[in-house]
Short mmCIF file of C-alpha atoms in Angstrom, two decimals:
data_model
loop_
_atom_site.label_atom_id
_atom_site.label_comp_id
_atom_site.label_asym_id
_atom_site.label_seq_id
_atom_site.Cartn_x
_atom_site.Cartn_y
_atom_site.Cartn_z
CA UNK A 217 4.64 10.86 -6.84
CA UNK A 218 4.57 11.72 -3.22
CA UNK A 219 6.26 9.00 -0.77
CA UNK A 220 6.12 8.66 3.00
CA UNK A 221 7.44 6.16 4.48
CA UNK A 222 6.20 5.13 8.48
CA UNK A 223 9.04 6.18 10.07
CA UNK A 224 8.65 9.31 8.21
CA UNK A 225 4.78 9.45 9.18
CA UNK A 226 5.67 8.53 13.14
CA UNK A 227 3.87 5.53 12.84
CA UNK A 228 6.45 2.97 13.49
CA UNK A 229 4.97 0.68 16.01
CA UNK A 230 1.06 2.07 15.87
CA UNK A 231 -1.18 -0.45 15.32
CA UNK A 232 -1.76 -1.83 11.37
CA UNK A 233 -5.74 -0.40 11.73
CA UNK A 234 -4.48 2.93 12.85
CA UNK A 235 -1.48 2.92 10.09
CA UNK A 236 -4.21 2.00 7.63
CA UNK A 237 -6.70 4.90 9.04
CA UNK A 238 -4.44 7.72 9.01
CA UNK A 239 -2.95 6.81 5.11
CA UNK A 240 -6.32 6.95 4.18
CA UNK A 241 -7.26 9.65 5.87
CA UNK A 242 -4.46 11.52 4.28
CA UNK A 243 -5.49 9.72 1.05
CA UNK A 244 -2.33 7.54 0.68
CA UNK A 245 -2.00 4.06 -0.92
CA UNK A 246 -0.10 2.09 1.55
CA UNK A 247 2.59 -0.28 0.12
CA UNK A 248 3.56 -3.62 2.40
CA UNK A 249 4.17 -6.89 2.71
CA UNK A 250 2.31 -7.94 5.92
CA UNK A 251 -1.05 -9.68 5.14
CA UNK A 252 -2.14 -8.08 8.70
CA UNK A 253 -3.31 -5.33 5.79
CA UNK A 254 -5.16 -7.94 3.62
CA UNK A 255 -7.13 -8.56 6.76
CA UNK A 256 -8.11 -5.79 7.36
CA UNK A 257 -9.10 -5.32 3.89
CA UNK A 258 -11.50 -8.14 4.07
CA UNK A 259 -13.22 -6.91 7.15
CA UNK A 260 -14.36 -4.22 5.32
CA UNK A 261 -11.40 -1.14 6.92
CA UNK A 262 -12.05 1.42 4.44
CA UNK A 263 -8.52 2.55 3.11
CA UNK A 264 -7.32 4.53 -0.61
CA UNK A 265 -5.38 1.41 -1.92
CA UNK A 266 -3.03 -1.39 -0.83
CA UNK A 267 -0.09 -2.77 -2.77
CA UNK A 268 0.82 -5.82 -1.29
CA UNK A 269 4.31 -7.18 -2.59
CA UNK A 270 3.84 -11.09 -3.09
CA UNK A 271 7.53 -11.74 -4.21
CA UNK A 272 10.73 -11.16 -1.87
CA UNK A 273 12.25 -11.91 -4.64
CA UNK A 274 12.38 -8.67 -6.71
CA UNK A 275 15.45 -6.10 -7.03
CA UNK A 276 14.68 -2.51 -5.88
CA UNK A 277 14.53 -1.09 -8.80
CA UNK A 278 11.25 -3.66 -10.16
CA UNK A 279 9.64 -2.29 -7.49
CA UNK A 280 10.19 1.30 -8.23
CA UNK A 281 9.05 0.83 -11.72
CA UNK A 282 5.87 -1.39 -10.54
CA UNK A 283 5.02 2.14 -8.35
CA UNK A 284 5.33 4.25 -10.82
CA UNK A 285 3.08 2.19 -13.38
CA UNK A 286 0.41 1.41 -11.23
CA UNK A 287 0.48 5.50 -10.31
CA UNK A 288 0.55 6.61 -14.20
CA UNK A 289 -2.65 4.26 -15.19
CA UNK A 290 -4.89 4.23 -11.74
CA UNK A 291 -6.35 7.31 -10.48
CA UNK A 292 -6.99 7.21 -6.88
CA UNK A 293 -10.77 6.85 -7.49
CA UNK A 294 -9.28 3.50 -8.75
CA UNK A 295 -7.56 2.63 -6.08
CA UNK A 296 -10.02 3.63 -3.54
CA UNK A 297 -10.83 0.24 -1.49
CA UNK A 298 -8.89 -1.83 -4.02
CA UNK A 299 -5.43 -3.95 -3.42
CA UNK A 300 -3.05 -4.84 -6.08
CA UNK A 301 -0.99 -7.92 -5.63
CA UNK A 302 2.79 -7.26 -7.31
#
């Protein structure tokens, strides 16, 4: 599993459509909590995958293993357009 965080990327403070373009443009599933993404989703922004965290509530580590499920059982033709809600 390859991981890039924004920061990492340079995208801290771009846009949520441009963060969205670029990770799928690079063919990334992006992983987030803000719903702007879920929006954008439902207008139709093509994008490889969203994970969108619905519980705060979670230690690290359950959302390590979450990752690495969802990334051993869906291929990325899978993800492709699709969000999972964790």
């Amino acid at each position: 599993m390859d991981v890039v965080t924004a920061s990492d990327a340079g995208l801290l403070g771009v846009a949520d459509h441009q963060v969205l373009a670029k990770a799928h443009a690079a063919s990334r599933v992006l992983v987030t909590r803000d719903s702007d993404y879920l929006r954008l989703h439902a207008m139709g922004q093509p994008h490889s995958g969203i994970i969108f965290w619905t519980r705060r509530t979670r230690a690290l580590g359950e959302h390590i293993e979450t990752l690495v499920l969802i990334y051993e059982v869906a291929t990325p033709q899978e993800m492709m357009g699709h969000v999972e809600f964790v």
